[in-house]
Coordinates of C-alpha atoms in Angstrom, one line a residue:
Chain A
M145 CA 0.4 -7.1 -33.9
K146 CA 3.4 -7.2 -31.7
V147 CA 4.0 -4.0 -29.4
I148 CA 7.1 -2.5 -28.2
V149 CA 7.4 -0.2 -25.2
A150 CA 10.8 1.4 -24.1
V151 CA 10.9 2.2 -20.3
K152 CA 13.7 4.0 -18.6
R153 CA 14.6 3.9 -14.8
V154 CA 14.8 7.2 -13.5
V155 CA 14.7 9.1 -10.1
D156 CA 11.4 9.1 -8.8
Y157 CA 9.4 12.1 -9.4
N158 CA 8.8 12.8 -6.0
V159 CA 12.5 13.0 -5.2
K160 CA 14.1 16.5 -4.3
I161 CA 17.1 16.2 -6.5
R162 CA 20.3 17.0 -5.4
V163 CA 23.7 18.2 -7.7
K164 CA 26.8 16.0 -6.8
A165 CA 29.4 18.3 -4.9
D166 CA 31.8 17.7 -7.8
K167 CA 28.8 19.1 -10.5
T168 CA 28.7 16.0 -12.6
G169 CA 25.7 15.2 -12.3
V170 CA 23.0 14.2 -10.0
E171 CA 23.2 12.5 -6.7
L172 CA 21.7 8.9 -7.8
S173 CA 22.9 7.1 -4.2
N174 CA 20.3 5.8 -2.3
V175 CA 17.6 8.0 -3.8
K176 CA 14.4 6.2 -4.8
M177 CA 14.3 5.3 -8.7
S178 CA 11.1 4.5 -10.2
M179 CA 9.8 4.3 -14.0
N180 CA 9.5 7.1 -16.1
P181 CA 6.3 8.3 -16.0
F182 CA 5.7 9.4 -19.9
D183 CA 6.8 5.3 -20.1
E184 CA 4.4 4.3 -17.7
I185 CA 1.8 6.0 -20.2
G186 CA 3.0 4.0 -22.9
V187 CA 3.0 0.7 -21.2
E188 CA -1.0 1.7 -20.4
E189 CA -1.4 2.3 -24.1
A190 CA 0.1 -1.2 -25.0
V191 CA -1.7 -3.3 -22.5
R192 CA -5.0 -1.5 -23.3
L193 CA -4.1 -2.6 -27.0
K194 CA -3.9 -5.9 -25.8
E195 CA -6.9 -5.9 -23.7
A196 CA -8.9 -4.3 -26.8
G197 CA -7.7 -7.3 -28.6
V198 CA -5.7 -5.0 -31.0
A199 CA -2.1 -6.2 -29.9
S200 CA -1.0 -9.6 -29.4
E201 CA 1.9 -9.3 -27.4
V202 CA 3.9 -6.4 -25.6
V203 CA 7.5 -6.4 -24.9
A204 CA 8.8 -4.0 -22.4
V205 CA 12.4 -2.9 -23.0
S206 CA 15.0 -1.2 -21.0
I207 CA 18.2 -0.2 -21.1
G208 CA 20.7 0.3 -18.2
P209 CA 22.0 -1.1 -15.2
A210 CA 20.9 -4.5 -13.6
Q211 CA 18.4 -2.7 -11.4
A212 CA 16.5 -1.7 -14.7
Q213 CA 15.0 -5.0 -14.3
E214 CA 12.7 -3.6 -11.6
T215 CA 11.5 -1.4 -14.3
I216 CA 10.8 -4.1 -16.7
R217 CA 9.2 -6.2 -13.8
T218 CA 6.8 -3.0 -12.9
A219 CA 6.0 -3.0 -16.6
L220 CA 5.4 -6.8 -16.6
A221 CA 3.2 -6.3 -13.3
M222 CA 1.2 -3.8 -15.7
G223 CA 0.2 -6.3 -18.2
A224 CA 3.1 -6.6 -20.5
D225 CA 4.2 -10.0 -21.8
R226 CA 8.0 -10.2 -21.7
G227 CA 10.8 -8.1 -21.0
I228 CA 14.4 -7.5 -22.6
L229 CA 17.1 -5.8 -20.6
I230 CA 20.0 -4.4 -22.3
K231 CA 22.4 -4.5 -19.3
T232 CA 25.1 -1.8 -19.5
D233 CA 26.8 0.7 -16.6
E234 CA 27.9 2.9 -19.3
E235 CA 25.8 6.5 -19.8
V236 CA 23.7 5.7 -22.8
Q237 CA 22.7 8.9 -24.6
P238 CA 19.5 9.3 -26.6
L239 CA 21.3 8.5 -30.1
A240 CA 22.9 5.2 -28.4
V241 CA 19.2 4.4 -26.8
A242 CA 17.9 4.9 -30.5
K243 CA 20.1 2.8 -32.3
L244 CA 20.1 0.1 -29.8
L245 CA 16.3 0.0 -29.8
K246 CA 16.7 -0.1 -33.3
A247 CA 18.7 -3.2 -33.3
V248 CA 15.7 -4.6 -31.0
V249 CA 12.7 -3.7 -33.3
E250 CA 14.7 -5.3 -36.4
A251 CA 14.9 -8.7 -34.4
E252 CA 11.4 -8.6 -33.2
A253 CA 9.5 -6.9 -36.1
P254 CA 6.9 -4.9 -33.7
Q255 CA 4.0 -3.0 -35.7
I256 CA 4.4 -0.2 -33.4
V257 CA 7.1 1.3 -30.6
I258 CA 5.6 3.3 -27.8
L259 CA 7.8 5.6 -25.8
G260 CA 7.7 8.4 -23.6
K261 CA 8.0 11.6 -25.2
Q262 CA 10.6 12.3 -22.9
A263 CA 12.6 11.0 -19.7
I264 CA 11.9 13.3 -16.8
D265 CA 15.6 13.1 -15.9
D266 CA 17.5 14.6 -19.0
D267 CA 14.3 16.0 -20.6
S268 CA 15.8 15.3 -24.1
N269 CA 12.8 14.5 -25.8
Q270 CA 15.0 12.9 -28.9
T271 CA 15.0 9.1 -28.6
G272 CA 11.8 8.7 -30.5
Q273 CA 12.4 11.3 -32.9
M274 CA 15.8 9.3 -33.3
L275 CA 14.2 5.9 -33.3
A276 CA 11.8 6.8 -36.3
A277 CA 14.5 8.3 -38.4
L278 CA 16.9 5.6 -38.2
L279 CA 13.7 2.8 -38.5
G280 CA 12.4 5.4 -41.7
W281 CA 9.3 4.6 -40.0
A282 CA 6.5 7.1 -39.7
Q283 CA 6.2 9.0 -36.4
G284 CA 3.3 10.4 -34.1
T285 CA 4.7 12.7 -31.4
F286 CA 3.4 13.9 -28.3
A287 CA 0.0 11.5 -28.3
S288 CA -2.7 12.5 -26.6
K289 CA -5.1 9.7 -28.3
V290 CA -4.1 6.9 -30.8
A291 CA -6.4 4.8 -32.8
L292 CA -5.6 1.7 -34.9
G293 CA -6.8 1.0 -37.9
D294 CA -6.2 -1.2 -40.6
G295 CA -2.1 -1.0 -41.6
K296 CA -2.5 2.4 -39.9
A297 CA -2.6 4.5 -36.6
T298 CA -4.3 7.6 -36.2
V299 CA -2.5 10.0 -34.0
T300 CA -3.6 13.0 -32.3
R301 CA -1.2 15.2 -31.2
E302 CA -0.8 18.0 -28.3
V303 CA 1.2 21.1 -30.1
D304 CA 1.5 24.5 -29.2
G305 CA -1.5 25.8 -31.1
G306 CA -3.8 22.9 -30.3
L307 CA -4.6 19.7 -31.2
Q308 CA -3.1 18.4 -34.8
T309 CA -4.3 14.4 -36.3
V310 CA -2.0 12.7 -38.3
E311 CA -2.4 9.5 -39.9
L312 CA 0.7 7.2 -39.9
K313 CA 1.4 4.2 -41.9
L314 CA 2.5 1.2 -39.9
P315 CA 4.9 0.3 -38.5
A316 CA 5.1 3.4 -36.7
V317 CA 7.2 5.1 -33.6
V318 CA 4.7 7.1 -30.9
T319 CA 5.7 9.3 -28.1
T320 CA 3.3 9.6 -25.2
D321 CA 2.0 12.9 -23.8
L322 CA 0.6 13.1 -20.3
R323 CA -3.1 13.3 -21.5
L324 CA -3.0 10.0 -23.3
N325 CA -4.4 7.9 -20.3
E326 CA -4.2 7.5 -17.0
P327 CA -1.8 4.4 -15.9
R328 CA -2.8 1.4 -13.8
Y329 CA -1.4 0.8 -10.4
A330 CA -0.1 -3.1 -10.4
S331 CA -2.9 -5.5 -8.9
L332 CA -1.2 -7.9 -6.6
P333 CA -2.1 -10.8 -8.8
N334 CA -0.6 -9.0 -11.4
I335 CA 2.5 -8.4 -9.4
M336 CA 2.5 -12.2 -8.6
K337 CA 2.5 -13.1 -12.5
A338 CA 5.1 -10.6 -13.2
K339 CA 7.6 -12.8 -11.2
K340 CA 7.4 -15.4 -13.8
K341 CA 7.5 -13.4 -16.8
P342 CA 10.5 -13.3 -18.9
I343 CA 13.2 -11.2 -19.1
D344 CA 15.9 -11.8 -22.0
E345 CA 18.8 -10.0 -20.8
K346 CA 21.7 -8.8 -23.6
T347 CA 24.9 -6.4 -23.7
P348 CA 25.1 -3.4 -26.3
A349 CA 27.9 -5.5 -27.7
D350 CA 25.5 -8.4 -28.3
L351 CA 23.5 -6.0 -31.0
G352 CA 27.0 -4.6 -32.0
V353 CA 26.0 -1.0 -31.2
D354 CA 28.6 1.5 -30.0
I355 CA 27.3 3.5 -27.3
A356 CA 29.8 5.6 -26.7
P357 CA 28.8 9.1 -25.7
R358 CA 28.8 11.8 -28.5
L359 CA 28.3 14.7 -26.0
K360 CA 30.4 15.6 -23.2
T361 CA 28.4 17.0 -19.8
L362 CA 30.5 20.1 -18.7
K363 CA 28.9 20.6 -15.7
V364 CA 25.5 20.2 -13.7
E365 CA 24.2 22.9 -11.3
E366 CA 21.1 23.6 -9.6
P367 CA 18.9 26.4 -10.9
P368 CA 19.2 29.8 -9.0
K369 CA 17.1 30.3 -5.8
R370 CA 13.7 31.5 -6.2
Q371 CA 13.5 35.1 -4.5
A372 CA 10.6 35.8 -2.3
G373 CA 7.9 37.5 -4.2
R374 CA 6.2 41.1 -3.5
K375 CA 2.8 42.4 -2.9
V376 CA 1.7 45.3 -4.8
A377 CA -1.3 47.7 -3.7
S378 CA -3.0 48.0 -7.2
V379 CA -3.1 47.4 -10.9
E380 CA -1.0 50.6 -11.6
E381 CA 1.7 49.1 -9.4
L382 CA 1.9 46.1 -10.9
V383 CA 2.0 47.1 -14.5
Q384 CA 4.7 50.2 -13.5
A385 CA 6.8 46.9 -12.0
L386 CA 6.2 44.6 -15.0
K387 CA 7.1 47.6 -17.3
N388 CA 10.2 49.1 -15.4
E389 CA 11.7 46.7 -13.0
A390 CA 11.1 43.2 -14.7
G391 CA 10.9 44.8 -18.3
V392 CA 8.9 42.3 -19.3
I393 CA 6.1 44.9 -20.8
Chain B
M153 CA 20.7 -11.2 7.7
D154 CA 19.3 -9.4 5.3
F155 CA 17.4 -6.1 5.8
D156 CA 16.2 -5.4 2.4
F157 CA 12.6 -6.2 1.4
T158 CA 12.6 -8.1 -1.9
P159 CA 11.8 -6.4 -5.5
E160 CA 8.4 -7.9 -5.3
Q161 CA 7.8 -6.6 -1.6
E162 CA 8.8 -3.3 -2.7
A163 CA 6.5 -3.7 -5.8
I164 CA 3.7 -4.4 -3.0
R165 CA 4.3 -1.2 -1.2
E166 CA 4.7 1.1 -4.1
A167 CA 1.6 -0.4 -5.6
L168 CA -0.6 0.1 -2.4
A169 CA 1.3 3.3 -1.6
R170 CA 0.1 4.6 -4.9
T171 CA -3.6 3.3 -4.7
C172 CA -4.2 4.7 -1.5
A173 CA -2.8 8.1 -2.9
R174 CA -6.0 8.8 -4.2
Y175 CA -7.5 8.9 -1.2
D176 CA -5.7 11.8 0.6
L177 CA -6.0 13.2 4.1
D178 CA -9.0 15.3 3.3
Y179 CA -11.0 12.2 2.2
W180 CA -10.0 10.7 5.7
R181 CA -10.9 13.7 7.7
Q182 CA -14.4 13.6 5.8
R183 CA -15.0 10.0 7.0
D184 CA -13.8 11.0 10.3
S185 CA -16.6 13.7 10.2
D186 CA -19.2 12.0 8.4
G187 CA -18.8 8.4 9.7
R188 CA -19.3 6.6 6.3
F189 CA -17.5 3.4 5.7
P190 CA -14.9 4.0 3.0
E191 CA -16.6 1.7 0.8
D192 CA -15.2 3.1 -2.4
F193 CA -11.6 2.2 -0.8
V194 CA -12.0 -1.3 0.4
A195 CA -13.6 -1.6 -3.2
D196 CA -10.5 -0.6 -4.9
L197 CA -8.6 -2.6 -2.5
A198 CA -10.3 -5.7 -3.4
R199 CA -10.4 -4.9 -7.4
G200 CA -6.9 -4.7 -6.8
G201 CA -6.8 -8.3 -5.3
W202 CA -5.3 -7.2 -2.2
L203 CA -7.6 -8.6 0.3
G204 CA -6.4 -12.2 -0.6
I205 CA -3.1 -11.1 0.3
A206 CA -2.3 -14.0 2.9
M207 CA -5.0 -16.4 1.7
P208 CA -4.1 -19.5 -0.1
R209 CA -3.8 -19.2 -4.2
E210 CA -6.1 -22.0 -4.7
Y211 CA -9.0 -20.0 -3.5
G212 CA -8.1 -17.0 -5.0
G213 CA -5.4 -15.5 -3.0
A214 CA -2.0 -14.7 -3.4
G215 CA -0.4 -16.8 -0.9
L216 CA 1.8 -14.4 0.6
G217 CA 3.0 -14.4 4.3
V218 CA 2.5 -12.3 7.3
T219 CA 5.8 -10.2 6.3
E220 CA 3.9 -9.2 3.0
A221 CA 0.7 -8.5 5.1
C222 CA 2.7 -6.2 7.8
I223 CA 3.8 -4.2 4.6
M224 CA 0.6 -4.0 2.7
M225 CA -0.8 -2.7 6.2
Q226 CA 1.5 -0.6 6.9
A227 CA 1.7 1.1 3.6
I228 CA -2.0 1.8 3.9
A229 CA -1.8 3.6 7.7
E230 CA 1.5 5.3 6.5
S231 CA -0.4 6.7 3.7
G232 CA -2.2 8.8 6.1
A233 CA -5.3 6.7 6.3
G234 CA -4.3 5.7 9.9
M235 CA -6.5 3.2 11.4
S236 CA -9.8 4.4 9.6
G237 CA -7.6 2.6 6.2
V238 CA -6.5 -0.5 8.0
S239 CA -9.4 -1.4 10.3
A240 CA -11.5 -1.1 7.1
V241 CA -9.8 -4.3 5.5
H242 CA -7.7 -5.7 8.7
I243 CA -10.6 -8.3 9.4
N244 CA -10.8 -9.1 6.1
I245 CA -6.6 -9.7 6.2
F246 CA -6.3 -11.9 9.3
G247 CA -9.6 -12.8 10.7
P248 CA -10.2 -15.9 8.1
N249 CA -6.6 -17.2 9.0
P250 CA -8.2 -20.1 11.0
I251 CA -10.6 -20.9 8.0
A252 CA -7.4 -20.9 6.0
V253 CA -5.5 -23.2 8.4
F254 CA -8.3 -25.3 10.1
G255 CA -11.2 -25.0 7.5
S256 CA -12.2 -28.2 5.6
E257 CA -11.5 -27.9 1.9
E258 CA -15.3 -27.5 1.6
Q259 CA -15.4 -24.4 3.7
K260 CA -12.3 -23.0 2.0
R261 CA -13.9 -23.3 -1.3
R262 CA -17.1 -21.6 0.6
F263 CA -15.9 -18.7 2.5
L264 CA -12.5 -17.7 1.2
P265 CA -13.0 -16.5 -2.5
P266 CA -15.9 -14.2 -1.8
L267 CA -14.0 -12.8 1.4
I268 CA -11.3 -12.1 -1.3
A269 CA -13.2 -10.3 -3.7
G270 CA -14.8 -8.0 -1.1
R271 CA -18.1 -9.5 -2.1
D272 CA -18.6 -10.9 1.7
R273 CA -17.6 -8.7 4.6
A274 CA -16.3 -10.4 7.9
C275 CA -16.8 -9.2 11.2
F276 CA -14.8 -10.7 14.5
G277 CA -16.7 -12.0 17.4
V278 CA -14.6 -13.0 20.4
T279 CA -14.4 -10.2 22.8
E280 CA -17.0 -9.8 25.4
P281 CA -18.1 -7.6 28.0
D282 CA -17.3 -10.1 31.0
A283 CA -14.6 -11.9 29.2
G284 CA -12.1 -9.1 27.7
L285 CA -8.6 -10.5 27.6
D286 CA -9.9 -13.5 30.0
T287 CA -11.1 -15.1 26.3
S288 CA -11.8 -18.7 27.9
S289 CA -14.0 -17.2 30.2
I290 CA -16.3 -16.2 27.0
R291 CA -20.2 -16.5 28.3
T292 CA -21.4 -16.7 24.9
R293 CA -22.9 -20.2 24.0
A294 CA -23.8 -22.3 20.8
E295 CA -26.2 -25.2 21.7
W296 CA -26.8 -27.9 19.5
N297 CA -30.2 -28.6 19.1
G298 CA -29.9 -31.7 17.0
R299 CA -30.1 -29.9 14.0
R300 CA -28.2 -26.7 13.9
Y301 CA -26.4 -24.6 16.9
L302 CA -28.5 -21.8 18.1
V303 CA -26.5 -19.2 19.5
H304 CA -27.2 -17.0 22.7
G305 CA -25.2 -14.2 24.3
Q306 CA -23.2 -11.1 23.6
K307 CA -20.5 -9.8 22.0
V308 CA -18.3 -6.3 22.4
W309 CA -15.9 -4.3 20.2
T310 CA -17.3 -6.3 17.1
S311 CA -15.6 -4.2 14.4
T312 CA -17.6 -3.9 10.7
A313 CA -20.9 -5.2 12.2
Q314 CA -23.0 -2.4 10.8
S315 CA -22.3 -3.6 7.3
A316 CA -20.7 -7.6 7.7
N317 CA -22.8 -10.4 6.3
K318 CA -20.4 -12.9 8.0
I319 CA -19.0 -13.2 11.5
T320 CA -15.9 -15.0 13.1
L321 CA -17.8 -16.2 16.2
L322 CA -16.3 -17.5 19.5
A323 CA -18.7 -19.5 21.5
R324 CA -18.7 -21.9 24.1
T325 CA -20.0 -25.7 23.0
T326 CA -19.4 -27.0 26.1
P327 CA -20.4 -25.5 29.8
I328 CA -17.1 -24.8 31.6
E329 CA -17.8 -26.8 34.5
R330 CA -17.8 -29.8 32.1
C331 CA -14.4 -29.0 30.8
A332 CA -11.3 -30.5 32.2
S333 CA -9.5 -26.8 31.2
P334 CA -11.3 -23.4 30.9
Y335 CA -9.6 -23.6 27.4
E336 CA -11.6 -26.5 26.0
G337 CA -15.3 -26.4 25.1
I338 CA -15.1 -23.4 22.9
S339 CA -15.7 -23.5 19.4
L340 CA -15.0 -21.3 16.4
F341 CA -17.4 -20.5 13.8
Y342 CA -17.8 -18.8 10.2
T343 CA -21.3 -18.3 9.6
D344 CA -23.8 -15.3 8.4
L345 CA -24.6 -12.9 10.9
D346 CA -28.1 -13.4 10.8
R347 CA -29.7 -10.0 11.7
A348 CA -33.0 -11.6 12.5
H349 CA -31.7 -13.3 15.5
A350 CA -28.6 -10.9 16.3
E351 CA -29.1 -7.0 17.2
V352 CA -25.7 -4.8 16.3
R353 CA -25.6 -1.5 18.2
E354 CA -23.1 1.1 17.3
I355 CA -20.6 2.4 20.0
D356 CA -19.8 6.0 19.7
K357 CA -15.9 6.4 20.1
M358 CA -13.1 8.7 20.6
G359 CA -11.9 8.2 16.6
R360 CA -11.8 5.9 13.7
K361 CA -15.5 7.0 13.4
C362 CA -15.8 5.5 9.5
V363 CA -15.3 2.3 10.9
D364 CA -17.9 1.2 13.2
S365 CA -17.3 -1.0 16.3
N366 CA -20.6 -2.6 17.7
Q367 CA -22.1 -4.7 20.6
V368 CA -23.8 -7.7 19.5
F369 CA -26.6 -9.4 20.9
F370 CA -27.7 -12.9 19.8
D371 CA -30.6 -14.7 20.2
A372 CA -31.0 -17.9 19.3
M373 CA -29.0 -17.2 16.4
P374 CA -29.2 -20.2 14.3
V375 CA -25.6 -21.6 12.9
P376 CA -25.4 -25.0 10.6
K377 CA -22.9 -27.6 11.4
E378 CA -20.9 -26.9 8.1
D379 CA -20.2 -23.5 9.7
L380 CA -18.2 -24.9 12.5
I381 CA -14.9 -24.5 11.5
G382 CA -12.2 -27.6 12.5
E383 CA -13.2 -29.6 15.2
E384 CA -15.8 -28.9 18.2
G385 CA -14.3 -27.5 21.5
Q386 CA -11.0 -26.9 20.1
G387 CA -11.7 -23.2 19.0
F388 CA -9.6 -21.3 21.4
R389 CA -6.7 -23.2 20.4
Y390 CA -7.2 -22.3 16.8
L391 CA -7.8 -18.6 17.6
L392 CA -4.4 -18.7 19.0
H393 CA -3.2 -19.7 16.0
S394 CA -4.1 -16.3 14.2
L395 CA -3.1 -13.8 17.4
N396 CA 0.4 -13.8 16.7
P397 CA 0.2 -13.0 13.1
E398 CA -2.3 -10.0 14.3
R399 CA 0.0 -8.8 16.7
A400 CA 2.5 -8.1 14.4
L401 CA -0.1 -6.6 12.0
I402 CA -1.2 -4.1 14.3
G403 CA 2.7 -3.4 15.3
A404 CA 2.8 -2.9 11.2
E405 CA 0.1 -0.4 11.4
A406 CA 1.1 2.1 14.0
V407 CA 4.7 2.1 13.0
G408 CA 2.8 3.3 9.1
I409 CA 0.5 5.9 11.2
G410 CA 3.6 7.1 13.8
R411 CA 5.6 7.6 10.6
A412 CA 2.5 9.4 8.8
A413 CA 2.3 11.8 11.7
L414 CA 6.2 12.3 11.9
A415 CA 6.7 13.0 8.4
R416 CA 3.9 15.8 8.9
A417 CA 5.7 17.0 12.0
A418 CA 9.2 17.2 10.4
N419 CA 7.5 19.0 7.4
Y420 CA 5.8 21.6 9.7
A421 CA 8.7 22.1 11.9
R422 CA 11.1 22.7 8.2
E423 CA 8.2 25.4 6.9
R424 CA 7.1 27.2 10.5
V425 CA 9.2 30.4 10.7
V426 CA 8.9 32.1 14.6
F427 CA 11.2 34.4 15.6
G428 CA 12.9 34.5 12.2
R429 CA 14.2 31.0 12.0
P430 CA 12.2 27.7 11.4
I431 CA 10.9 26.1 14.6
G432 CA 12.7 23.1 13.6
Q433 CA 15.9 24.3 13.8
N434 CA 15.6 24.7 17.4
Q435 CA 16.7 21.3 19.2
A436 CA 13.6 21.4 21.5
I437 CA 11.6 20.8 18.4
Q438 CA 13.9 18.6 16.4
H439 CA 15.1 16.2 18.9
P440 CA 12.2 14.7 19.8
L441 CA 11.5 14.2 16.6
A442 CA 14.6 12.7 16.0
E443 CA 13.8 10.6 18.8
N444 CA 10.2 9.4 17.2
W445 CA 12.3 8.1 14.2
M446 CA 14.7 5.9 16.0
E447 CA 11.7 4.4 18.5
L448 CA 9.6 3.6 15.1
E449 CA 12.1 2.3 13.1
A450 CA 13.5 0.3 16.0
A451 CA 10.0 -1.1 16.7
N452 CA 9.7 -1.4 12.8
L453 CA 12.5 -3.9 12.9
M454 CA 10.6 -6.4 15.7
V455 CA 7.4 -6.4 13.6
F456 CA 9.1 -7.6 10.5
K457 CA 11.4 -10.3 13.0
A458 CA 8.3 -11.5 14.3
A459 CA 6.4 -11.8 11.0
A460 CA 9.6 -13.3 9.5
L461 CA 9.8 -15.9 12.2
Y462 CA 6.1 -16.7 11.7
D463 CA 6.3 -17.0 8.4
R464 CA 9.0 -19.6 8.4
G465 CA 6.9 -21.4 11.1
R466 CA 8.9 -20.6 14.1
P467 CA 7.5 -19.7 17.4
C468 CA 7.4 -15.7 17.5
G469 CA 5.1 -15.3 20.8
A470 CA 7.7 -13.1 22.4
E471 CA 8.5 -10.9 19.4
A472 CA 5.0 -10.7 18.3
N473 CA 4.0 -9.4 21.4
A474 CA 7.3 -7.2 21.5
A475 CA 6.7 -5.8 18.4
K476 CA 2.9 -4.5 19.0
Y477 CA 4.3 -3.2 22.4
L478 CA 7.0 -1.3 21.3
A479 CA 5.3 -0.1 17.7
A480 CA 2.1 1.3 19.6
E481 CA 4.0 3.2 22.1
A482 CA 6.6 4.5 19.8
A483 CA 3.7 5.3 17.4
F484 CA 1.6 7.0 20.4
K485 CA 4.9 9.3 21.3
A486 CA 5.0 10.1 17.5
C487 CA 1.7 11.3 17.1
T488 CA 1.6 13.0 20.4
Q489 CA 4.6 14.8 19.5
A490 CA 3.5 15.9 16.0
V491 CA 0.2 17.4 17.5
M492 CA 3.0 19.6 20.1
T493 CA 5.2 20.2 17.0
H494 CA 1.9 21.8 15.2
G495 CA 1.3 24.1 18.5
G496 CA -2.3 25.4 18.3
F497 CA -2.6 24.1 14.8
G498 CA -1.9 20.6 16.2
Y499 CA -5.2 20.9 17.7
A500 CA -6.9 21.9 14.5
K501 CA -8.2 19.0 12.5
E502 CA -7.5 21.0 9.5
Y503 CA -3.5 19.7 10.2
H504 CA -4.7 15.9 10.3
V505 CA -2.2 14.8 13.5
E506 CA -4.9 15.1 16.0
R507 CA -6.8 12.4 14.1
F508 CA -3.6 10.6 14.2
L509 CA -3.3 10.6 17.9
R510 CA -7.0 9.6 18.5
E511 CA -6.9 6.8 16.4
V512 CA -2.8 5.6 17.4
L513 CA -4.7 5.0 20.9
I514 CA -6.4 1.6 19.2
A515 CA -2.9 0.1 18.7
R516 CA -1.8 0.6 22.3
I517 CA -5.3 -0.6 23.5
A518 CA -6.6 -3.6 21.1
P519 CA -5.9 -6.3 20.6
V520 CA -4.1 -6.9 24.1
S521 CA -3.3 -4.2 26.7
P522 CA 0.6 -3.1 27.2
Q523 CA 0.3 -4.2 30.5
L524 CA -0.8 -7.8 29.8
I525 CA 2.0 -7.8 27.2
L526 CA 4.8 -7.1 29.9
S527 CA 3.5 -9.8 32.1
F528 CA 3.3 -12.3 29.2
I529 CA 7.2 -11.3 28.6
A530 CA 8.1 -11.3 32.3
E531 CA 6.4 -15.0 32.8
K532 CA 7.5 -16.6 29.1
V533 CA 10.6 -15.0 28.7
L534 CA 12.3 -13.9 31.9
G535 CA 10.7 -16.9 33.6
L536 CA 9.1 -14.5 36.3
P537 CA 6.2 -15.9 38.3
K538 CA 3.0 -15.6 36.6
S539 CA 1.2 -12.0 38.2
Y540 CA -2.3 -12.4 37.3

């Protein structure tokens, strides 16, 4: 069975984000970029499926500028077999990403597509759901456990009230939550092997997808500075403060 | 001229930084106090294939150069592991170099794979109490008795000999009086450290407690002919071959530990508020740290220049020596400044910078003193008369 994993190049989670002076977005020049951590969990899950003999091939797909190739290389170093880069310097919003992935899925015919539940840059949490809808496939989002059976997948989902287990008919879309697995670090031999694995390059036009943005960003601002806290002397004072000053109880 | 690492080199640094992140500052502080060898850390690196970074591919290594080995060792030091972390694997990275270059096919097949897999641990027996930097006057001798060599003598500063099962050993096979030059008649062996004939005594030392340094006493330790590397009598020349890469590696490690200290100092200077303002707002605090950054990064350029020259097969003696000198001095200054920036807390183990300061001295002292490097540059680069 073939598995496709989507990987996005985002600002590294350790970087202190700064808003651009003109408020059009965040500063990306000279900033360390890495694979979206949820996608890393997706790659790990796919590679584990392959190691367990369930998956036969793992294909990592990324959409973005030429440097997104490095993100694909990271997936290849973790154990993916080959990559597809859909190269564009334009802004690609979740709907366009879903459409592009749909075109890849139609060409590759995988049994399962694994995506991060969201990317840590825009936190949209839309692509997986949109992709499932466009394909008319089943979806198991926020997965904390995935078990593949004969023509079906059992996915444990992290929902507000606890854990929900759903059974999906394959092919299906799965999005990963934090606790699905702990991604491995690339080993040196695998970094060396990754160099030789093929990365196919396409453009949105090759796939016949219109990626024109449907949403317009008005402005990006820093969150308000957090005010210093205050110590209270007793529970009574705390309750009074919560009631009268904060107005939360 | 290209100052960027390749994506592959970046991937190496990144993967190591993440591997090392599992072993945080408290882990190393613990090792510094209990003295336990960081077995789990080394096993982790072996599992990731890192110990074979500069070993030939045919024997399970990655076949990369000194540049990549420098990136690796720097990433380990910079993670906060300092010399405790790098010394635990340093010998595995550069020690087998003579085997890889001068060993026979059979030796490479026999020796390299278990080293890379971390099954064998090698120590390095070169320095002697009465020889020091003057390696040609070593007294340890390997006598051929018709069937095998028997080693007699004493080595000092042999790191990891407490747990090593192998030793790279330099010994005289022809008495110095019978050699045309003092640099001849010395042979290089890679052999079992046979504890029935070798007594290992640990040296209690200032820092890096978890990676043991030792005195080793040999009493007729048998060494088979198959464990002689290359030709008998050519050992000194073989050893020279790995000196320049080692200097570059030490330089890279020093810059790493310096950066770790500087990062903590800058962080503390930003957060510590005295007289109503962060102490880092004072130029007396921030200027020395800025200077540390400049010195470390300049030294780093020399480190990678030396590594690049070596990897291209070009002479790099001056650069490798300069790299080790500049990096060690810059890192020592940075570690000292990091302690001073922390004030009283810098003296407390909880803040970790005092460990960096104790450990960074290794890079100043070993494997060659700063004074001897100055003499080398004066003589070889500037053409001044030899002073020693």
